[in-house]
Coordinates of N, CA and C in Angstrom, one line a residue:
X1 N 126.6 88.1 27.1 CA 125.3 88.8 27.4 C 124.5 88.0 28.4
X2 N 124.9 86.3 28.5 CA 123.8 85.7 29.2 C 124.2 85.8 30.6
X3 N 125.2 86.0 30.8 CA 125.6 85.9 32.1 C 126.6 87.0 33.1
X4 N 126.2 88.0 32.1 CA 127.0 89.4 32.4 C 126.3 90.5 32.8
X5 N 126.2 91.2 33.8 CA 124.9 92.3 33.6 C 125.1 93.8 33.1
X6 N 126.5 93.9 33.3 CA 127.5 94.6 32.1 C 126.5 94.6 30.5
X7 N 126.8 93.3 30.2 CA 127.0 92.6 28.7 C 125.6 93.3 28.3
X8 N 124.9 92.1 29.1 CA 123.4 92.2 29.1 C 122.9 93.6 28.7
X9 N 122.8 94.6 30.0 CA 122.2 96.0 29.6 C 122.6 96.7 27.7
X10 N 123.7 96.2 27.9 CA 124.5 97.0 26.6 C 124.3 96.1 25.2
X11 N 124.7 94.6 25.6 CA 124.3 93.7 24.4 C 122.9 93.8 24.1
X12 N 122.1 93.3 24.8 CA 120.6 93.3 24.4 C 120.0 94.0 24.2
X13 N 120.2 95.5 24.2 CA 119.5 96.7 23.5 C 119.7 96.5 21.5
X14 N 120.7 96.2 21.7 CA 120.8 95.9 19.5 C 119.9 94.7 19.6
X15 N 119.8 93.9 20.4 CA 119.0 92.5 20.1 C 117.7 92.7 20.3
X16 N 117.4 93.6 21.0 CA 115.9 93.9 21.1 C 115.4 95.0 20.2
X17 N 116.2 95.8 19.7 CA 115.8 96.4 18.6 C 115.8 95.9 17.2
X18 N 116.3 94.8 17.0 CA 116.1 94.0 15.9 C 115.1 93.3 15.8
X19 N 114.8 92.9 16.9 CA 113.4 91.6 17.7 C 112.1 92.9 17.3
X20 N 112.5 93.9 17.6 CA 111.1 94.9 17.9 C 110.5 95.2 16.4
X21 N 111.6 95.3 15.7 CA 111.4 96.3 14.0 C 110.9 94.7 13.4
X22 N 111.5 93.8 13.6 CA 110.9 92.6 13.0 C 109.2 92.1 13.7
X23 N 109.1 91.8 14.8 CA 107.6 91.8 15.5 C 106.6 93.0 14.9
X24 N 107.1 94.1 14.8 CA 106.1 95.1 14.3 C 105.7 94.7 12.9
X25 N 106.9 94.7 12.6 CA 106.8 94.5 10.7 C 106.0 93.4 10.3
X26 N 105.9 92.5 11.0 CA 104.7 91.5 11.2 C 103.9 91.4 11.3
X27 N 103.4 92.4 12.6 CA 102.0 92.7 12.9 C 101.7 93.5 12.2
X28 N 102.2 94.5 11.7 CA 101.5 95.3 11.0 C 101.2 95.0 9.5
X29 N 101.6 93.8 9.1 CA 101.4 93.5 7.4 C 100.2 92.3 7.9
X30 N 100.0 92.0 9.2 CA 99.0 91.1 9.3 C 97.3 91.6 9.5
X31 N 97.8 93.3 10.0 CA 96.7 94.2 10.7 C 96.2 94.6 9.5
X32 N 97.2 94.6 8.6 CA 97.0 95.9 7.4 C 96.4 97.5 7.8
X33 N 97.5 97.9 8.5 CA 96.8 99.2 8.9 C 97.0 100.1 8.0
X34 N 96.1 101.5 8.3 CA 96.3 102.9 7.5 C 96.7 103.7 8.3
X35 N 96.5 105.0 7.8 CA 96.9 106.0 8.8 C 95.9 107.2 9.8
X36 N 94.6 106.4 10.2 CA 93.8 107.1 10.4 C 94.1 106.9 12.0
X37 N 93.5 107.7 12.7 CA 93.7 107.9 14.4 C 93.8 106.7 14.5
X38 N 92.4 106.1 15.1 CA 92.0 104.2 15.4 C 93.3 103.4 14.5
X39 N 93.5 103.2 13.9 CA 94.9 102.6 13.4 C 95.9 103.1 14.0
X40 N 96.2 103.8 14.4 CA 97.4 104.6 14.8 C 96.9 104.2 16.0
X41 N 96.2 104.3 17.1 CA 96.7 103.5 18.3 C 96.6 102.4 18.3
X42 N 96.1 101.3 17.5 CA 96.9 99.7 16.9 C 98.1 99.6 17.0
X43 N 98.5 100.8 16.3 CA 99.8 100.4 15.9 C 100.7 100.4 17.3
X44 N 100.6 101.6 18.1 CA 101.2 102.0 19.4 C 100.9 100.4 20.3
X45 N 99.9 100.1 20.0 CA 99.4 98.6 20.8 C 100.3 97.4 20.2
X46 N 100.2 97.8 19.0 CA 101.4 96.6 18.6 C 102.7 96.8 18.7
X47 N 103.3 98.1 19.1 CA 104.5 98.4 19.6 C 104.4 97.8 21.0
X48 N 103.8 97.9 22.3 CA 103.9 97.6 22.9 C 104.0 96.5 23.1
X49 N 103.3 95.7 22.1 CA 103.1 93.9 22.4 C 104.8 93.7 22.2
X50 N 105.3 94.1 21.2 CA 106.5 93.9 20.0 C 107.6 93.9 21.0
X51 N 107.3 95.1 21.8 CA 108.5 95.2 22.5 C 108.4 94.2 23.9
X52 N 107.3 94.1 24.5 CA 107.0 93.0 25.9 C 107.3 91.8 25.6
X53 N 106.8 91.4 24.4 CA 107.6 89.8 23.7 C 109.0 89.3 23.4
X54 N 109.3 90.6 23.1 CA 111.2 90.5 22.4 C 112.2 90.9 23.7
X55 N 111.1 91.7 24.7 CA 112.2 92.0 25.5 C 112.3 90.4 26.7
X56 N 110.8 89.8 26.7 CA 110.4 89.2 27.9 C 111.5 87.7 26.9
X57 N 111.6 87.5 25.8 CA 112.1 86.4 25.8 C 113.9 86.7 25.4
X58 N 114.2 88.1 25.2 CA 116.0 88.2 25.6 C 116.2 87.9 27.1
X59 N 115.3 88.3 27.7 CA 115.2 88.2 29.4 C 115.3 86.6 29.8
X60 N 114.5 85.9 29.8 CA 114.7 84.4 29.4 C 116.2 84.0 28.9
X61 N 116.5 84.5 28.4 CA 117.7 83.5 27.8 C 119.0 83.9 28.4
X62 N 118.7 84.9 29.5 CA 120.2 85.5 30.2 C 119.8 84.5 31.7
X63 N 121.1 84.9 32.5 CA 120.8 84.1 33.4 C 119.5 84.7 34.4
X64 N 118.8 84.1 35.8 CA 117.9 84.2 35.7 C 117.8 85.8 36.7
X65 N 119.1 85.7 37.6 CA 119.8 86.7 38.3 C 119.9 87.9 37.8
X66 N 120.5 87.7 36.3 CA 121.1 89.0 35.7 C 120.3 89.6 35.5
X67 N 118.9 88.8 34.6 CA 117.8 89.4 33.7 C 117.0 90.3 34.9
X68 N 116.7 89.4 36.2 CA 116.2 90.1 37.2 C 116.6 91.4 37.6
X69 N 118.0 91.3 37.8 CA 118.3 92.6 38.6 C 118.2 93.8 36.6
X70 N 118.7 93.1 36.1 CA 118.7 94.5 34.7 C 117.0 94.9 34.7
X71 N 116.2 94.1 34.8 CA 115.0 94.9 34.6 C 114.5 95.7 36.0
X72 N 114.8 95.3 37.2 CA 114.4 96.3 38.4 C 115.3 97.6 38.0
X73 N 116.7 97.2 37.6 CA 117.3 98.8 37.4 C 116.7 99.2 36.4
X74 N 116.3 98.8 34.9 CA 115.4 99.6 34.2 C 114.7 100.2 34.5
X75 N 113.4 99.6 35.1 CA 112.3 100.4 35.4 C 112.4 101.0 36.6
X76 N 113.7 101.1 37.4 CA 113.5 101.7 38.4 C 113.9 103.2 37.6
X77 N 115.2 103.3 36.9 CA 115.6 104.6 36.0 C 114.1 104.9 35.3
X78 N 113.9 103.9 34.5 CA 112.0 104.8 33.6 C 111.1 105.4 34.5
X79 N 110.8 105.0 35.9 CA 110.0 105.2 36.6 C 110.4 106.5 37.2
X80 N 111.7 106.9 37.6 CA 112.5 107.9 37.9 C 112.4 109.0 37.2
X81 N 112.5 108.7 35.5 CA 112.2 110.0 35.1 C 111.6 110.2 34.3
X82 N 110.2 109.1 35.0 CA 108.6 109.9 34.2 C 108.6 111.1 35.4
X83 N 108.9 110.4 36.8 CA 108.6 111.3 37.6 C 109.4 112.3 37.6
X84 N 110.7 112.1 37.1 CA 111.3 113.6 37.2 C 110.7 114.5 36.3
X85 N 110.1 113.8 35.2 CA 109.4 114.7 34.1 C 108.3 115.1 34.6
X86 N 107.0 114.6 35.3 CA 106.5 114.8 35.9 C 106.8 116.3 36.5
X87 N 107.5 116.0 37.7 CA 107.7 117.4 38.6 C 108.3 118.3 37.6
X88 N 109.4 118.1 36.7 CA 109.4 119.6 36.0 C 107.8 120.3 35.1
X89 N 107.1 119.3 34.8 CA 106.2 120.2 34.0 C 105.3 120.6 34.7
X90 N 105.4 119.9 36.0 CA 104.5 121.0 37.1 C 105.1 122.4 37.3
X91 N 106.4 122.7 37.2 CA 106.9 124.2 37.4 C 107.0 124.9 36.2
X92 N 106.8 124.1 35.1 CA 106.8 124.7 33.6 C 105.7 125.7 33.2
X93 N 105.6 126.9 32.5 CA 104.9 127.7 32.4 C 103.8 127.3 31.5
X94 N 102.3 127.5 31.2 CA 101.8 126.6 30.0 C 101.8 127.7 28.9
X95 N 102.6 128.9 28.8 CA 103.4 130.1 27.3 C 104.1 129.1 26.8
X96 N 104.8 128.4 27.4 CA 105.9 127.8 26.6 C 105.3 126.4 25.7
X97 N 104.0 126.3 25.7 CA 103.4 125.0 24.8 C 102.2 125.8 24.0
X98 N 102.0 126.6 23.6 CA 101.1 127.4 22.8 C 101.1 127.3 21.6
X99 N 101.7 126.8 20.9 CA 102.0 126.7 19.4 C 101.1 125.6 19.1
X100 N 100.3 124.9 19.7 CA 99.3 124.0 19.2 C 97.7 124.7 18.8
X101 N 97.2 124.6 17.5 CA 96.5 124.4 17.1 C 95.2 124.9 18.0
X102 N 94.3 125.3 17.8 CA 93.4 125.2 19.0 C 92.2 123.8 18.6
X103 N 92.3 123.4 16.8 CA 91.4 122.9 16.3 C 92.3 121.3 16.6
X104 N 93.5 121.4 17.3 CA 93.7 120.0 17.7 C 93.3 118.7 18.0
X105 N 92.9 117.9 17.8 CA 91.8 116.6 18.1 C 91.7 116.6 19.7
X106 N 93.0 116.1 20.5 CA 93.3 116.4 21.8 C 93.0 118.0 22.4
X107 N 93.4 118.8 22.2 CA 92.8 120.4 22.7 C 91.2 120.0 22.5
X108 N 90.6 119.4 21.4 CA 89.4 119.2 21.4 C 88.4 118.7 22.6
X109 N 89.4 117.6 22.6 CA 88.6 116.8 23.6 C 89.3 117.3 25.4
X110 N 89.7 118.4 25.6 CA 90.1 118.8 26.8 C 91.9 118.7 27.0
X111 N 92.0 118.5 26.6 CA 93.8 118.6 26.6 C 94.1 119.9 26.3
X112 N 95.1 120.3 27.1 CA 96.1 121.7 27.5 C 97.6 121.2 26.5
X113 N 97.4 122.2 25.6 CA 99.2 122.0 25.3 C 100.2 121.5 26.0
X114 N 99.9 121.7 26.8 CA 101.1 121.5 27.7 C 100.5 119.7 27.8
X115 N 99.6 119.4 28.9 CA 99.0 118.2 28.9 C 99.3 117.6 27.4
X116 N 99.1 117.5 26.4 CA 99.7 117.0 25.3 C 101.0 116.4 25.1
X117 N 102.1 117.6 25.3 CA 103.4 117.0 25.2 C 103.8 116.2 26.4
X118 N 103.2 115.9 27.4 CA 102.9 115.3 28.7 C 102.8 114.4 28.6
X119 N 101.9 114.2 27.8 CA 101.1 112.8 27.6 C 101.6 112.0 26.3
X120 N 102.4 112.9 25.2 CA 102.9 112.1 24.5 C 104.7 111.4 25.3
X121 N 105.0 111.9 26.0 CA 106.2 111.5 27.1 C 105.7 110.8 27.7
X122 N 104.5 110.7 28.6 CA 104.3 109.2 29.0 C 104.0 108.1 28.0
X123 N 103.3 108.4 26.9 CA 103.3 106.9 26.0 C 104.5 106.8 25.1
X124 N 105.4 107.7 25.7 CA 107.0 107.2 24.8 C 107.7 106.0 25.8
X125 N 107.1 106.4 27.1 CA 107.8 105.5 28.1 C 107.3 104.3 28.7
X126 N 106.2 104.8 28.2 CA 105.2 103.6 28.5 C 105.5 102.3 28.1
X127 N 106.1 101.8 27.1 CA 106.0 100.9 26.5 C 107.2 100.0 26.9
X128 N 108.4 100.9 27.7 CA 109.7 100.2 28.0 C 109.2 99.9 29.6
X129 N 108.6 100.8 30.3 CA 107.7 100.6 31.7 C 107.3 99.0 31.6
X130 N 106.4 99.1 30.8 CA 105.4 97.5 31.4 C 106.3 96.5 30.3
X131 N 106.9 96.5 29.4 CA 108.1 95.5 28.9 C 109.0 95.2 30.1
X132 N 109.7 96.1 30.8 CA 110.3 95.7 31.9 C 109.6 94.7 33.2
X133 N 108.0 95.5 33.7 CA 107.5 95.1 34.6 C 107.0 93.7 34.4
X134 N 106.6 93.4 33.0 CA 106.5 92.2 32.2 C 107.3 91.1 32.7
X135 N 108.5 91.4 32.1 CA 109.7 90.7 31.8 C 110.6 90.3 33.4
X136 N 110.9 91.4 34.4 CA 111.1 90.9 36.0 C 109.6 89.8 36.4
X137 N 108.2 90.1 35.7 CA 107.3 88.8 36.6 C 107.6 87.6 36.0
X138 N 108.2 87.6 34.5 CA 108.6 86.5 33.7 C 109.5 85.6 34.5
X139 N 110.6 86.4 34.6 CA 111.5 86.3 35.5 C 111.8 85.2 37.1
X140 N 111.0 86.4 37.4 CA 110.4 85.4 38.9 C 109.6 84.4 38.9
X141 N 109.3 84.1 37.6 CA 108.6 83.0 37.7 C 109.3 81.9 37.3
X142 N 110.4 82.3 36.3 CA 111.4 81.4 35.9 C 112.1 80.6 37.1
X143 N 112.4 82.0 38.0 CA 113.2 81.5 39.3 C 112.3 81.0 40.1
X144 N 111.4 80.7 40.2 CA 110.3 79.7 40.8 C 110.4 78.3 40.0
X145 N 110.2 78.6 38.9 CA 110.8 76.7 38.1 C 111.9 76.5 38.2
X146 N 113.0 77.3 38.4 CA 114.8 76.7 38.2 C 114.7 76.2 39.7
X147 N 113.9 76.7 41.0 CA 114.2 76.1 42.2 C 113.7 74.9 42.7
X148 N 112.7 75.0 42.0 CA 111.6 73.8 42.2 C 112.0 72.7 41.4
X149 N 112.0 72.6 39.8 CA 111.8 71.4 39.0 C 113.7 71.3 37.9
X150 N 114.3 72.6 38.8 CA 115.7 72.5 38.2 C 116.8 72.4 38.8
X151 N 116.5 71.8 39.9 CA 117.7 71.5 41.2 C 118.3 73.0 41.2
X152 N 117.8 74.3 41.0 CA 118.6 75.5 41.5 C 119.4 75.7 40.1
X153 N 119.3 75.3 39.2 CA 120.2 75.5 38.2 C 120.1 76.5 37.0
X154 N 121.0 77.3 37.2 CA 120.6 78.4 36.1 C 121.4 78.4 35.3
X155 N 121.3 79.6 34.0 CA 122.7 79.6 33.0 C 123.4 80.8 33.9
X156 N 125.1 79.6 34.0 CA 126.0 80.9 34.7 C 127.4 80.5 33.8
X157 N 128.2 81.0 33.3 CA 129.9 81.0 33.0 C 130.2 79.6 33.2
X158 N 130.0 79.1 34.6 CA 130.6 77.9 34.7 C 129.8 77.1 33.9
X159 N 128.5 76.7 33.7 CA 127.8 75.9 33.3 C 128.1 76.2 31.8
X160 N 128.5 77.3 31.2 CA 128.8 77.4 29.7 C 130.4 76.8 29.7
X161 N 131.2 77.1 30.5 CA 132.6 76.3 30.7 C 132.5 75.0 30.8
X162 N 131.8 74.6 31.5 CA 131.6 73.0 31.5 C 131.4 72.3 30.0
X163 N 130.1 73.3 29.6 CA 129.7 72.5 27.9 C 130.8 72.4 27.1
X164 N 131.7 73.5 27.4 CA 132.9 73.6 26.5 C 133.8 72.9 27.1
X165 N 134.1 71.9 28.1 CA 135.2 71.7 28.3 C 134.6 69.7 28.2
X166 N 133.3 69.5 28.5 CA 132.7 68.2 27.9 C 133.3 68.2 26.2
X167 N 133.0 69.4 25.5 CA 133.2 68.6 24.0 C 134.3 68.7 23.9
X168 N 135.7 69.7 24.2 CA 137.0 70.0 24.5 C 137.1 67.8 24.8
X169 N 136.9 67.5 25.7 CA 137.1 65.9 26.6 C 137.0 65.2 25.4
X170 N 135.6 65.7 24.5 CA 135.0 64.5 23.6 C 136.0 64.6 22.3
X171 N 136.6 65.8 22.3 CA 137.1 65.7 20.6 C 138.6 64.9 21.2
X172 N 139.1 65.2 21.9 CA 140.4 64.7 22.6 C 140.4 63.5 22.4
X173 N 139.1 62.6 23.3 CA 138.8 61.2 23.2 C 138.8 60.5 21.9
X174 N 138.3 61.3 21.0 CA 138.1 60.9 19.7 C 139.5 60.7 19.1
X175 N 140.4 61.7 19.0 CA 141.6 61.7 18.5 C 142.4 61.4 19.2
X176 N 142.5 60.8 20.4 CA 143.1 59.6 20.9 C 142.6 58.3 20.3
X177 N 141.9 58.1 20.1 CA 140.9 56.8 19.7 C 141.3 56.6 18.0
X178 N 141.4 57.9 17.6 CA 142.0 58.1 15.9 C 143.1 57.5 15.7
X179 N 144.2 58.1 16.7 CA 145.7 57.7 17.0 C 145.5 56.9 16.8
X180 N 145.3 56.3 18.2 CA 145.5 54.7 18.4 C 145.1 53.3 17.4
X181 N 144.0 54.0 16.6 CA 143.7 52.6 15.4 C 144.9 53.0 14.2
X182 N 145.3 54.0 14.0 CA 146.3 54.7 13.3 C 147.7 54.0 13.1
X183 N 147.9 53.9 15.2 CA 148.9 53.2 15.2 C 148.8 52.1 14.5
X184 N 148.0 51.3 15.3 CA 147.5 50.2 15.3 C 147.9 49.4 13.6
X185 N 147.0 50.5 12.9 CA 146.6 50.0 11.7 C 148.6 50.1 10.7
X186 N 149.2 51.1 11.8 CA 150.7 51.1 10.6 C 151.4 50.1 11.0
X187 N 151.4 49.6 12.5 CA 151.3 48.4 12.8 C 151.7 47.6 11.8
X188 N 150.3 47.4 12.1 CA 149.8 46.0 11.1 C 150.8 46.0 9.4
X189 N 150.7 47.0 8.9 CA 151.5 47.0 7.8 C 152.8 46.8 7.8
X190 N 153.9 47.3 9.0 CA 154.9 47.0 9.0 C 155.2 45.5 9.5
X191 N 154.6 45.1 10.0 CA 154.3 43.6 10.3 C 154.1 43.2 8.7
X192 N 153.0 43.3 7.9 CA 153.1 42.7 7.1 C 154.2 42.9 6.0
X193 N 154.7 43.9 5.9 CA 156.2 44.4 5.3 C 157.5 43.4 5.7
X194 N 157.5 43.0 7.1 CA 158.3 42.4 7.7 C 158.2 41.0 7.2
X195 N 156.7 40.3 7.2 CA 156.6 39.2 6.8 C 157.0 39.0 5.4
X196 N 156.8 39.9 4.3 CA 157.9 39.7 3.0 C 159.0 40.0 3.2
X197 N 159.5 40.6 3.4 CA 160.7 40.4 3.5 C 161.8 39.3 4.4
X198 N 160.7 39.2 5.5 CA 161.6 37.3 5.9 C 161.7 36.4 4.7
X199 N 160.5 36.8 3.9 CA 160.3 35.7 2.6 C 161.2 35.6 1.5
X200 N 161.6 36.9 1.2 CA 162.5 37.0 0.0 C 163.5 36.9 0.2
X201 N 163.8 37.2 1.6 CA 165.5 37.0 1.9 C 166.0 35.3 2.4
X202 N 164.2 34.2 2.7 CA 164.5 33.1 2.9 C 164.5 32.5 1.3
X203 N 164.0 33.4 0.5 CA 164.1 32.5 -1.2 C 165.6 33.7 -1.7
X204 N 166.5 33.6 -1.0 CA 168.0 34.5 -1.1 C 168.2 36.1 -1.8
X205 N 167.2 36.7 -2.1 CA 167.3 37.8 -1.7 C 168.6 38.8 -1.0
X206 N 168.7 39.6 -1.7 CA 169.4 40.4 -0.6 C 168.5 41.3 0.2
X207 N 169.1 41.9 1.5 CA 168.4 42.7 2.5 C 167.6 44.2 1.6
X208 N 168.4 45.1 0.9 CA 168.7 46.0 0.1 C 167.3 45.3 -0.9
X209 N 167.3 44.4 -1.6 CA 166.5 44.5 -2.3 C 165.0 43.7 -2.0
X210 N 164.9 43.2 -1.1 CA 163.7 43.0 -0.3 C 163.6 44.3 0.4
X211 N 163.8 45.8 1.0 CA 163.3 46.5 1.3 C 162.6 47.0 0.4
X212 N 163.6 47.0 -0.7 CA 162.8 48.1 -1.7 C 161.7 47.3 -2.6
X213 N 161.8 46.1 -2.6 CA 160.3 45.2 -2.8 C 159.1 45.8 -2.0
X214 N 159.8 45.8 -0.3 CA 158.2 45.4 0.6 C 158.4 47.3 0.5
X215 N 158.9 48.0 0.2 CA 159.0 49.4 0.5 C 159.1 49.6 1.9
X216 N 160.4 49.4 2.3 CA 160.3 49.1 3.9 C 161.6 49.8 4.0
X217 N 162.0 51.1 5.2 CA 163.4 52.0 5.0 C 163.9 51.1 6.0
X218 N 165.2 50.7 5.7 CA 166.1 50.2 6.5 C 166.4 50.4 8.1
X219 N 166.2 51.5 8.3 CA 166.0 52.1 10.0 C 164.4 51.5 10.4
X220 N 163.7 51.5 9.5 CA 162.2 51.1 10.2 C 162.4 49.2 10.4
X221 N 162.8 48.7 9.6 CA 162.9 47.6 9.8 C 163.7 46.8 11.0
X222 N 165.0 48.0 11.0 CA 165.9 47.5 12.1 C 165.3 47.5 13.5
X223 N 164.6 48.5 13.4 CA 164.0 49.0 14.7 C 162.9 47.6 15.1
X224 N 162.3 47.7 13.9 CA 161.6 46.6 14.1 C 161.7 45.7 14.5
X225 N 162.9 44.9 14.0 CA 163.8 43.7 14.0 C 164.1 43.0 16.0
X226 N 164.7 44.8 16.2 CA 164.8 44.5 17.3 C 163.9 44.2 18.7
X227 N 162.4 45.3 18.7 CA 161.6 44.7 19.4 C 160.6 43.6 19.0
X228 N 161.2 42.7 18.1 CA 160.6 41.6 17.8 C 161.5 40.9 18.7

């Protein structure tokens, strides 16, 4: 997802809808709201924050390329069809939105049925609009620090390959390093196996029974014998 723009568009929609339902669930047990109008656009306000914060810090953690270009094509598609929505409800008949109320709060204060469902489509969109427009300034600002104070350095594939192929180097190193005291250390014991049994066989001993003293197999010792 961090470094895919594939990944990204498609992975980070479950991630930000997780980020969103939890931010809200927050704000709203901090707001303690009800259900009266004035609370009800709180809440819409706290949807908006919920979503500009969860989307502006998934954005952050992709690379700084991907996150860029995924939010210009976002808000270039949202922006595309407010307006396409836009132009059809300029050719839309206002018969076809009549089933509202005339004692409506909105019909109250000047709103057209039609203007209504209008208006509740732009504040559905609204909130992915300036999360995106948000999150590309975040962005560019990031890519203003990664050039300046980061030698140019962003998260890409290779930089995730590298981290894996540093600890890939370190665990190798280690278990080479394990080996070798391993050896080392069986070494040491067959050496000291060897040294009883020079012993028992110089106090007359047979071969046969100084192995099975020092517990030492006959092929290990020979072997031994010989690169001594």
């Amino acid at each position: 997802m961090t470094t895919s723009l594939r990944s990204f568009l498609l992975d980070s929609v479950f991630l930000e809808l997780i980020s969103v339902a939890v931010l809200f669930d927050v704000f709203n047990k901090i707001a303690h709201l009800g259900n009266n109008s004035y609370d009800f656009i709180i809440q819409y306000v706290l949807i908006v924050l919920a979503i500009t914060i969860s989307w502006s810090i998934v954005s952050c953690m992709a690379n700084n390329k991907v996150a860029t270009l995924a939010n210009i094509i976002l808000s270039t598609a949202i922006g595309l069809m407010i307006y396409i929505k836009d132009a059809i409800f300029d050719v839309l008949p206002d018969s076809l939105f009549q089933k509202y109320d005339s004692s409506d709060f909105l019909i109250s204060i000047g709103y057209t049925p039609k203007g209504i469902v209008q208006a509740a489509l732009n504040y559905a969109f609204l909130p992915f609009l300036i999360s995106n427009i948000i999150a590309a300034l975040i962005c560019e600002i990031k890519g203003y620090w990664i050039d300046k104070y980061n030698d140019g350095k962003d998260i890409t594939m290779e930089m995730i390959k590298e981290d894996i192929n540093e600890k890939e180097v370190h665990s190798s190193n280690e278990s080479v390093e394990k080996s070798s005291e391993k050896l080392e250390q069986t070494q040491a014991n067959i050496k000291m196996q060897m040294n009883i049994i020079d012993n028992l066989l110089a106090r007359g001993f047979k071969l046969s029974e100084a192995l099975e003293l020092a517990e030492l197999d006959e092929e290990t010792y020979n072997k031994f014998k010989a690169e001594k």
